């Protein structure tokens, strides 16, 4: 009698385990088929990566800045972040890299983006301080600005020289804001993501006055899911520290 009860209990447990394994296997196979299908149809690229994690677009996020304060830039990962921003319709993206000049980073990024499917790049007019690149994918467009680590200081010096030549009567708040906007005509930075050791060197002085600053250990260890988590943190903040 005891053996019979033990046998039926074993059979019941085995059946539950079998059904659980079958359900897991079915889910895995379905997910693999879905992934292969997306890849086969040309949809499995960097611009699609955040679709499962984020709502698009972010209405309050018009300008994001990436400050990479570490050595050995990973161009593919940087370009993936850029393409995610394009997908999310973030209109302006600033990129500052400690270990490379703005012209070098722009050239490397442009070269890599040209190899991506459904991605088109054009080069608008660039200034001495800022290198620009327009990136489009699937009807969405973002302007990418490449800056040196000390570009903010140089822009402030240019603004100071311009304002110093003005008369005292003309030095109003609106005049100062107009001068600053004329030197670097972009929208305020909504979110700054710093990769590497904590540093404020690469931040733009006045564009970052109302920014939210988030940090990630390294740009080499971030994926679309991690980036989605950062944006969730940003979207959940009701009061920006700079305001």
Coordinates of C-alpha atoms in Angstrom, one line a residue:
X1 CA 0.0 0.0 0.0
X2 CA 2.8 2.4 0.9
X3 CA 4.6 1.6 -2.2
X4 CA 1.5 2.3 -4.3
X5 CA 1.0 5.7 -2.7
X6 CA 4.7 6.5 -3.1
X7 CA 4.5 5.5 -6.8
X8 CA 1.5 7.7 -7.5
X9 CA 3.1 10.6 -5.7
X10 CA 6.3 10.1 -7.8
X11 CA 4.2 9.9 -11.0
X12 CA 2.3 13.1 -10.1
X13 CA 5.5 15.0 -9.3
X14 CA 7.1 13.7 -12.5
X15 CA 4.1 14.8 -14.5
X16 CA 4.2 18.3 -13.1
X17 CA 7.9 18.6 -13.8
X18 CA 7.3 17.3 -17.3
X19 CA 4.6 19.9 -18.0
X20 CA 6.7 22.7 -16.6
X21 CA 9.6 21.7 -18.7
X22 CA 7.4 21.4 -21.8
X23 CA 6.0 24.9 -21.1
X24 CA 9.5 26.3 -20.7
X25 CA 10.7 24.6 -23.9
X26 CA 7.8 25.9 -25.8
X27 CA 8.4 29.4 -24.6
X28 CA 12.1 29.2 -25.5
X29 CA 11.4 27.8 -29.0
X30 CA 8.7 30.5 -29.6
X31 CA 11.1 33.2 -28.5
X32 CA 13.9 31.8 -30.7
X33 CA 11.5 31.6 -33.7
X34 CA 10.4 35.2 -33.1
X35 CA 14.0 36.4 -32.9
X36 CA 15.0 34.6 -36.0
X37 CA 11.9 36.0 -37.8
X38 CA 12.8 39.5 -36.8
X39 CA 16.4 39.0 -37.9
X40 CA 15.3 37.4 -41.2
X41 CA 12.9 40.3 -42.0
X42 CA 15.6 42.9 -41.4
X43 CA 14.1 44.2 -38.1
X44 CA 16.7 42.8 -35.6
X45 CA 19.0 45.8 -35.5
X46 CA 20.1 48.3 -32.9
X47 CA 17.2 50.7 -33.6
X48 CA 14.7 48.0 -32.6
X49 CA 16.5 47.0 -29.4
X50 CA 14.5 49.1 -26.9
X51 CA 11.0 48.4 -28.3
X52 CA 10.2 45.9 -25.6
X53 CA 11.4 48.1 -22.8
X54 CA 10.4 51.7 -23.5
X55 CA 7.6 53.9 -24.7
X56 CA 8.5 56.1 -27.6
X57 CA 8.9 59.0 -27.9
X58 CA 10.0 60.7 -24.6
X59 CA 8.2 64.0 -24.7
X60 CA 10.4 65.6 -22.1
X61 CA 13.7 64.3 -23.5
X62 CA 14.7 66.4 -26.4
X63 CA 18.5 66.4 -25.9
X64 CA 20.7 63.7 -24.3
X65 CA 24.4 64.0 -23.7
X66 CA 26.8 61.1 -23.4
X67 CA 30.1 62.0 -21.6
X68 CA 32.5 59.1 -22.0
X69 CA 35.2 59.8 -19.5
X70 CA 37.3 56.6 -20.0
X71 CA 39.9 55.2 -22.4
X72 CA 39.4 52.9 -25.4
X73 CA 36.2 54.1 -27.0
X74 CA 33.9 51.3 -28.2
X75 CA 32.5 52.7 -31.5
X76 CA 29.9 50.0 -32.0
X77 CA 28.4 50.5 -28.6
X78 CA 28.4 54.3 -29.0
X79 CA 26.6 53.9 -32.3
X80 CA 24.1 51.6 -30.8
X81 CA 23.2 54.2 -28.2
X82 CA 22.9 56.8 -31.0
X83 CA 20.6 54.5 -32.9
X84 CA 18.4 53.9 -29.9
X85 CA 18.1 57.7 -29.4
X86 CA 17.1 58.0 -33.1
X87 CA 14.5 55.3 -32.6
X88 CA 13.1 57.0 -29.5
X89 CA 12.9 60.3 -31.5
X90 CA 15.3 62.1 -29.2
X91 CA 16.1 65.0 -31.5
X92 CA 19.6 66.0 -30.3
X93 CA 22.4 63.9 -29.0
X94 CA 25.8 65.3 -27.7
X95 CA 28.8 63.1 -27.5
X96 CA 31.9 63.9 -25.6
X97 CA 34.8 61.4 -25.4
X98 CA 37.9 61.9 -23.2
X99 CA 40.2 59.7 -25.2
X100 CA 39.6 61.0 -28.7
X101 CA 39.1 64.3 -30.5
X102 CA 35.6 65.2 -31.8
X103 CA 36.6 64.9 -35.4
X104 CA 38.0 61.4 -34.8
X105 CA 34.9 60.2 -33.0
X106 CA 32.7 61.7 -35.7
X107 CA 34.7 60.0 -38.5
X108 CA 34.6 56.6 -36.7
X109 CA 30.9 56.8 -35.9
X110 CA 30.0 57.9 -39.4
X111 CA 32.0 55.1 -40.9
X112 CA 30.3 52.5 -38.6
X113 CA 26.8 53.9 -39.1
X114 CA 27.2 53.6 -42.8
X115 CA 27.5 49.8 -42.4
X116 CA 24.1 49.5 -40.5
X117 CA 21.0 48.6 -42.4
X118 CA 18.3 51.3 -42.8
X119 CA 20.5 54.0 -41.5
X120 CA 21.4 57.1 -43.5
X121 CA 23.9 59.8 -42.5
X122 CA 24.5 63.3 -43.8
X123 CA 26.9 66.0 -42.6
X124 CA 25.4 69.4 -41.9
X125 CA 27.6 72.5 -41.5
X126 CA 29.9 72.1 -38.5
X127 CA 31.7 74.8 -36.5
X128 CA 35.2 74.9 -35.2
X129 CA 34.0 73.9 -31.7
X130 CA 31.3 71.4 -32.7
X131 CA 31.2 68.6 -35.3
X132 CA 27.7 67.6 -36.5
X133 CA 26.2 64.5 -38.0
X134 CA 22.6 64.0 -39.0
X135 CA 21.4 60.3 -38.6
X136 CA 18.1 59.0 -40.0
X137 CA 16.5 55.6 -39.7
X138 CA 13.0 54.5 -40.7
X139 CA 11.7 58.0 -41.0
X140 CA 13.2 59.3 -37.7
X141 CA 16.0 61.7 -37.5
X142 CA 18.4 63.0 -34.8
X143 CA 21.2 65.5 -34.9
X144 CA 24.4 64.3 -33.3
X145 CA 27.0 66.8 -31.9
X146 CA 30.5 65.7 -31.3
X147 CA 32.5 67.7 -28.8
X148 CA 35.9 67.7 -27.2
X149 CA 36.3 67.3 -23.4
X150 CA 37.0 71.0 -23.0
X151 CA 34.5 72.3 -25.6
X152 CA 32.3 73.8 -22.9
X153 CA 35.2 75.9 -21.6
X154 CA 36.0 77.1 -25.1
X155 CA 32.4 78.1 -25.8
X156 CA 32.2 80.0 -22.5
X157 CA 35.4 81.9 -23.4
X158 CA 33.8 82.8 -26.8
X159 CA 30.7 84.0 -25.0
X160 CA 32.7 86.0 -22.5
X161 CA 34.6 87.7 -25.3
X162 CA 31.4 88.5 -27.2
X163 CA 29.7 89.9 -24.1
X164 CA 32.8 91.9 -23.0
X165 CA 32.5 94.0 -26.2
X166 CA 28.9 95.0 -25.4
X167 CA 27.9 98.1 -23.6
X168 CA 26.6 97.9 -20.0
X169 CA 23.2 99.0 -21.1
X170 CA 22.9 96.1 -23.5
X171 CA 24.0 93.4 -21.0
X172 CA 20.5 92.2 -20.1
X173 CA 19.5 88.6 -19.3
X174 CA 17.9 88.1 -22.7
X175 CA 21.0 89.5 -24.4
X176 CA 23.2 87.0 -22.5
X177 CA 20.9 84.1 -23.4
X178 CA 20.8 85.2 -27.0
X179 CA 24.6 85.3 -27.1
X180 CA 25.0 81.9 -25.6
X181 CA 22.4 80.4 -27.9
X182 CA 24.1 81.9 -30.9
X183 CA 27.4 80.3 -30.0
X184 CA 25.9 76.8 -29.6
X185 CA 22.3 76.9 -30.9
X186 CA 20.9 73.7 -29.4
X187 CA 18.2 72.9 -26.9
X188 CA 19.0 72.5 -23.2
X189 CA 20.4 69.1 -22.3
X190 CA 17.6 67.1 -20.6
X191 CA 19.7 64.1 -19.5
X192 CA 23.4 63.6 -19.2
X193 CA 24.8 60.1 -18.9
X194 CA 28.4 59.9 -17.6
X195 CA 30.4 56.8 -18.3
X196 CA 33.5 56.1 -16.2
X197 CA 34.8 58.0 -13.2
X198 CA 32.6 60.8 -11.9
X199 CA 33.5 64.0 -13.6
X200 CA 31.8 67.2 -14.7
X201 CA 34.6 68.3 -17.1
X202 CA 32.7 67.3 -20.3
X203 CA 29.5 69.0 -19.4
X204 CA 28.3 72.0 -21.3
X205 CA 28.1 74.9 -18.8
X206 CA 24.8 76.5 -19.7
X207 CA 23.0 73.8 -21.7
X208 CA 23.4 71.5 -18.7
X209 CA 21.9 74.0 -16.2
X210 CA 18.7 72.0 -16.0
X211 CA 20.0 68.6 -16.8
X212 CA 19.6 65.4 -14.8
X213 CA 22.9 63.5 -14.4
X214 CA 22.9 59.8 -14.3
X215 CA 26.0 57.6 -14.2
X216 CA 27.0 54.2 -15.5
X217 CA 30.3 52.4 -14.7
X218 CA 31.4 52.0 -18.4
X219 CA 29.9 52.5 -21.8
X220 CA 31.4 49.1 -22.7
X221 CA 29.1 47.2 -20.3
X222 CA 25.8 48.8 -21.2
X223 CA 23.2 47.2 -23.5
X224 CA 19.7 48.3 -24.6
X225 CA 18.1 46.8 -21.5
X226 CA 20.5 48.7 -19.2
X227 CA 19.9 51.9 -21.2
X228 CA 16.2 51.4 -20.8
X229 CA 16.6 51.2 -17.1
X230 CA 18.4 54.5 -17.1
X231 CA 15.6 56.1 -19.1
X232 CA 13.1 54.6 -16.7
X233 CA 14.9 56.3 -13.8
X234 CA 14.9 59.6 -15.7
X235 CA 11.2 59.4 -16.6
X236 CA 10.4 58.7 -12.9
X237 CA 12.1 61.9 -11.6
X238 CA 9.6 64.7 -11.2
X239 CA 12.1 67.3 -9.9
X240 CA 15.3 67.9 -11.8
X241 CA 18.2 68.7 -9.5
X242 CA 19.2 71.7 -11.6
X243 CA 15.8 73.4 -11.5

